[in-house]
Short mmCIF file of C-alpha atoms and ligand atoms in Angstrom, two decimals:
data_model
loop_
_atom_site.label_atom_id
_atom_site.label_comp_id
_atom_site.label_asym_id
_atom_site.label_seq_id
_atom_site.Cartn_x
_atom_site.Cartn_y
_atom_site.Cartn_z
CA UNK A 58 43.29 60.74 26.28
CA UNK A 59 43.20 57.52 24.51
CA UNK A 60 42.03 54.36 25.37
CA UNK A 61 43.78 51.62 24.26
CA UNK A 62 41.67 48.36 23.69
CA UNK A 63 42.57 44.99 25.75
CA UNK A 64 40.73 43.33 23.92
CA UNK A 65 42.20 39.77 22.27
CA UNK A 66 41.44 39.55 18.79
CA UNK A 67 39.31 36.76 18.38
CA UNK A 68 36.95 39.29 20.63
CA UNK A 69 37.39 42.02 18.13
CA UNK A 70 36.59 39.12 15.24
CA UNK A 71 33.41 40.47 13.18
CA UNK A 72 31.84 36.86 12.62
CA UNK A 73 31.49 34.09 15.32
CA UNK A 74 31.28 30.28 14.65
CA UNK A 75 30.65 27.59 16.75
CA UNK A 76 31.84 24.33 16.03
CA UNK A 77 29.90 21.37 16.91
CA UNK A 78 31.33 17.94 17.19
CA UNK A 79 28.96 14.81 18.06
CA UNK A 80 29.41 11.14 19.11
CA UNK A 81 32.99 9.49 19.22
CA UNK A 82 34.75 12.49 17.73
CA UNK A 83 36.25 12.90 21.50
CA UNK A 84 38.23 9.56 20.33
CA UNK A 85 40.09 11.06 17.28
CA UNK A 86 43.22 9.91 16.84
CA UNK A 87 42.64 6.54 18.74
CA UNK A 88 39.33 5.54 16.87
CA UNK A 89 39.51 3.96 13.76
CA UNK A 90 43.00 6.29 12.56
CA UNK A 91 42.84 4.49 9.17
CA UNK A 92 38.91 5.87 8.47
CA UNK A 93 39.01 8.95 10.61
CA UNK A 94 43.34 9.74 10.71
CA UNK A 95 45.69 10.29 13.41
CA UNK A 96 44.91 14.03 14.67
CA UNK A 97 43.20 14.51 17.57
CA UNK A 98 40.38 16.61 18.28
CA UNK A 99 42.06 19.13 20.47
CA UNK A 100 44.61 19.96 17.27
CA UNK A 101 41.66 20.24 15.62
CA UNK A 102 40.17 22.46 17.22
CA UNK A 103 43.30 24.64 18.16
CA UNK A 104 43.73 25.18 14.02
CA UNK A 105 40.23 26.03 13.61
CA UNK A 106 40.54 28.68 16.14
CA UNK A 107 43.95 29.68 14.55
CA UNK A 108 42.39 29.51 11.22
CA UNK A 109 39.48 31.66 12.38
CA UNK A 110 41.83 34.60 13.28
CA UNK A 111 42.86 34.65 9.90
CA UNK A 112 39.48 34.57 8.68
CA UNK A 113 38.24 37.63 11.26
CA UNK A 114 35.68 34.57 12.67
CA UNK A 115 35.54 33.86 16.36
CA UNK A 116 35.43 29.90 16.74
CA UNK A 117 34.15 28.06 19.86
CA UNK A 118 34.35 24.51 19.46
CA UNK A 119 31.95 22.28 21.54
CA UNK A 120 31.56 17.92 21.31
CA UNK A 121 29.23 15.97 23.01
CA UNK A 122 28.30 12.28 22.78
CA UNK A 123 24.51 13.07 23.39
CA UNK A 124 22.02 14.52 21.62
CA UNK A 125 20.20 16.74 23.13
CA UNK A 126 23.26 18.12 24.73
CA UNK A 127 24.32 19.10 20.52
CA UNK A 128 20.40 20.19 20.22
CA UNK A 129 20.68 22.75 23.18
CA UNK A 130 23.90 24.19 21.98
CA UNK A 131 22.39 24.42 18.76
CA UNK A 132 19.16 26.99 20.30
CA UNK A 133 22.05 28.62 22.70
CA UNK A 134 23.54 29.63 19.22
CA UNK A 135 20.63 31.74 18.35
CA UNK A 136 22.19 34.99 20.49
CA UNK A 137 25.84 33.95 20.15
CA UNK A 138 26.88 32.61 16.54
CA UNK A 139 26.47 33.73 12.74
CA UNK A 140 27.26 30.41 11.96
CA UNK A 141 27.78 26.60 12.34
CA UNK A 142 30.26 24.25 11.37
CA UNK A 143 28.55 20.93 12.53
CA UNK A 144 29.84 17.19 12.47
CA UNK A 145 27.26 15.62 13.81
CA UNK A 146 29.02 11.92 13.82
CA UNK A 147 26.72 9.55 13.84
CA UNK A 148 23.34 11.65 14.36
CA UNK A 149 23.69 12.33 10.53
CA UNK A 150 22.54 9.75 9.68
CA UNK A 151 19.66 9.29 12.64
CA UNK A 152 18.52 12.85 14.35
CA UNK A 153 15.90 14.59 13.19
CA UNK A 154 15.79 16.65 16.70
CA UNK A 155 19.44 18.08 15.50
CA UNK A 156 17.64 18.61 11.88
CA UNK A 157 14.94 20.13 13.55
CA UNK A 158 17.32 22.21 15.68
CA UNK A 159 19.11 23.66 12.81
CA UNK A 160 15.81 24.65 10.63
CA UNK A 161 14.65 26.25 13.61
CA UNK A 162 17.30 28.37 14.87
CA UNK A 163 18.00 29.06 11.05
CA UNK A 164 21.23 29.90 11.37
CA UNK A 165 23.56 28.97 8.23
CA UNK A 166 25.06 25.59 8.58
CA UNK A 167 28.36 23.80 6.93
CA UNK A 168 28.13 20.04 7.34
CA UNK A 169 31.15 18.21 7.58
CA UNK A 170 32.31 14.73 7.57
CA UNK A 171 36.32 14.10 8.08
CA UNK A 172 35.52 10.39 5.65
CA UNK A 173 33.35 10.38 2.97
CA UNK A 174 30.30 8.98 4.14
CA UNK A 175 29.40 8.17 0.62
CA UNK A 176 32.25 5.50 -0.48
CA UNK A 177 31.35 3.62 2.90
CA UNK A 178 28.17 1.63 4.66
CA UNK A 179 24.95 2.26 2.55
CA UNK A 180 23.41 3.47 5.90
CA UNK A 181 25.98 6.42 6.29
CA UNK A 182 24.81 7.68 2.95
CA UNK A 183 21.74 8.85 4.00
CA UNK A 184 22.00 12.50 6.01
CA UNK A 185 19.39 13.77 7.55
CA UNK A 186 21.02 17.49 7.73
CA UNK A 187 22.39 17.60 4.11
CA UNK A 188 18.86 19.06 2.64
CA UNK A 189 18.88 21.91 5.37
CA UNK A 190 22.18 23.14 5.42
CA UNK A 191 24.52 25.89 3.17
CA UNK A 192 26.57 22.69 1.83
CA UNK A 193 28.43 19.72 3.03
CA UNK A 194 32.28 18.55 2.55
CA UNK A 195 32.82 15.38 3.18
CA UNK A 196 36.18 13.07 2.57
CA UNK A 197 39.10 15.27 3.40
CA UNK A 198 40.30 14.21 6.58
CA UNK A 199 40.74 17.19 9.44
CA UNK A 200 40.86 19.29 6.05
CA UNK A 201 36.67 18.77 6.03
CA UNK A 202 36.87 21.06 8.65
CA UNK A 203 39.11 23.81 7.70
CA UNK A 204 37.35 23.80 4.20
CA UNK A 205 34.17 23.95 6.10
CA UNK A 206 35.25 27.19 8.46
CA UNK A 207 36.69 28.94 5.16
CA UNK A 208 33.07 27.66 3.24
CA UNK A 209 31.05 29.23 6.15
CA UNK A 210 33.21 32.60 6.61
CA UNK A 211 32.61 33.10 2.95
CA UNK A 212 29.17 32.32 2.93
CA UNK A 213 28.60 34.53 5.37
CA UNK A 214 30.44 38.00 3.93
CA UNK A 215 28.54 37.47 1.25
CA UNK A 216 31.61 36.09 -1.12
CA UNK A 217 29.65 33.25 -2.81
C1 DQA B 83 31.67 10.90 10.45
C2 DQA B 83 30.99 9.84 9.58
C3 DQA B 83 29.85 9.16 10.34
O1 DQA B 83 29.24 8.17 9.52
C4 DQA B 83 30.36 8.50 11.58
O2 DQA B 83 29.31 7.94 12.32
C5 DQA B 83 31.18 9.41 12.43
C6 DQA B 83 32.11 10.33 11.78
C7 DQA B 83 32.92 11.48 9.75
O3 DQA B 83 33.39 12.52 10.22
O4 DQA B 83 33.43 10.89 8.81
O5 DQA B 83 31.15 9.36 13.64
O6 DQA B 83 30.77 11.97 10.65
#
């Protein structure tokens, strides 16, 4: 007899990602469209997941506007995720508990920013995850993401 599987195929996915969006990022698309564009963060996330499909990588996405909310999701990780795509908003350039987080867990990390943080405010160029994680992309609109997932995926299968 066979058994045929019900499963959906981001369950049968080999890799799983969780995507962590901090402060403000909730307000895509209404915040600041000419710095941070006009998609939202729910398209976002709906081609990430898309995108993951295609890349055999499970994404969960997850945005909160407080800290140790992004820290715990961070631990939770530890039994759930291979990997993290993380835009940490603001808290890049301030948290050392979400730096901490990351070291600890030690889970490999893509940093993303959807500006680049480096053409704008001196105190934005300062990241307090860039020295800890696999890499950062920063500057490409929604794109920092997608590059990100893609960056991670092939980090982790051992492409690169
Ligand atoms: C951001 C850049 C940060 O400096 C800023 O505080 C954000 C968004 C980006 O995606 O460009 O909230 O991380």
């Amino acid at each position: 007899m066979s058994i045929v599987s019900a499963v959906t195929p981001a369950e049968s996915c080999n890799l799983s990602v969780v995507v962590l969006h901090g402060p403000n990022l909730n307000l895509l698309g209404l915040r600041e469209p000419e710095i941070y564009g006009a998609t939202t963060l729910e398209r976002i996330d709906a081609r990430l997941i898309e995108l993951g499909k295609s890349l055999n990588a499970a994404v969960q996405s997850f945005q909160s506007n407080h800290e140790g909310a992004i820290v715990d999701v961070i631990h939770a990780a530890r039994d759930r995720h291979q990997g993290i795509v993380i835009n940490a908003g603001a808290y890049t350039h301030t948290s050392i508990a979400i730096r901490d987080a990351i070291s600890a867990v030690q889970i490999p990390t893509v940093e993303v920013h959807l500006s680049n943080i480096y053409k704008r405010e001196e105190f934005r160029h300062h990241s307090y995850l860039a020295s800890i994680v696999v890499g950062q992309i920063s500057g490409f609109g929604a794109n920092s993401y997608y590059l990100g997932l893609q960056a991670l995926v092939a980090h982790l299968e051992g492409l690169n």
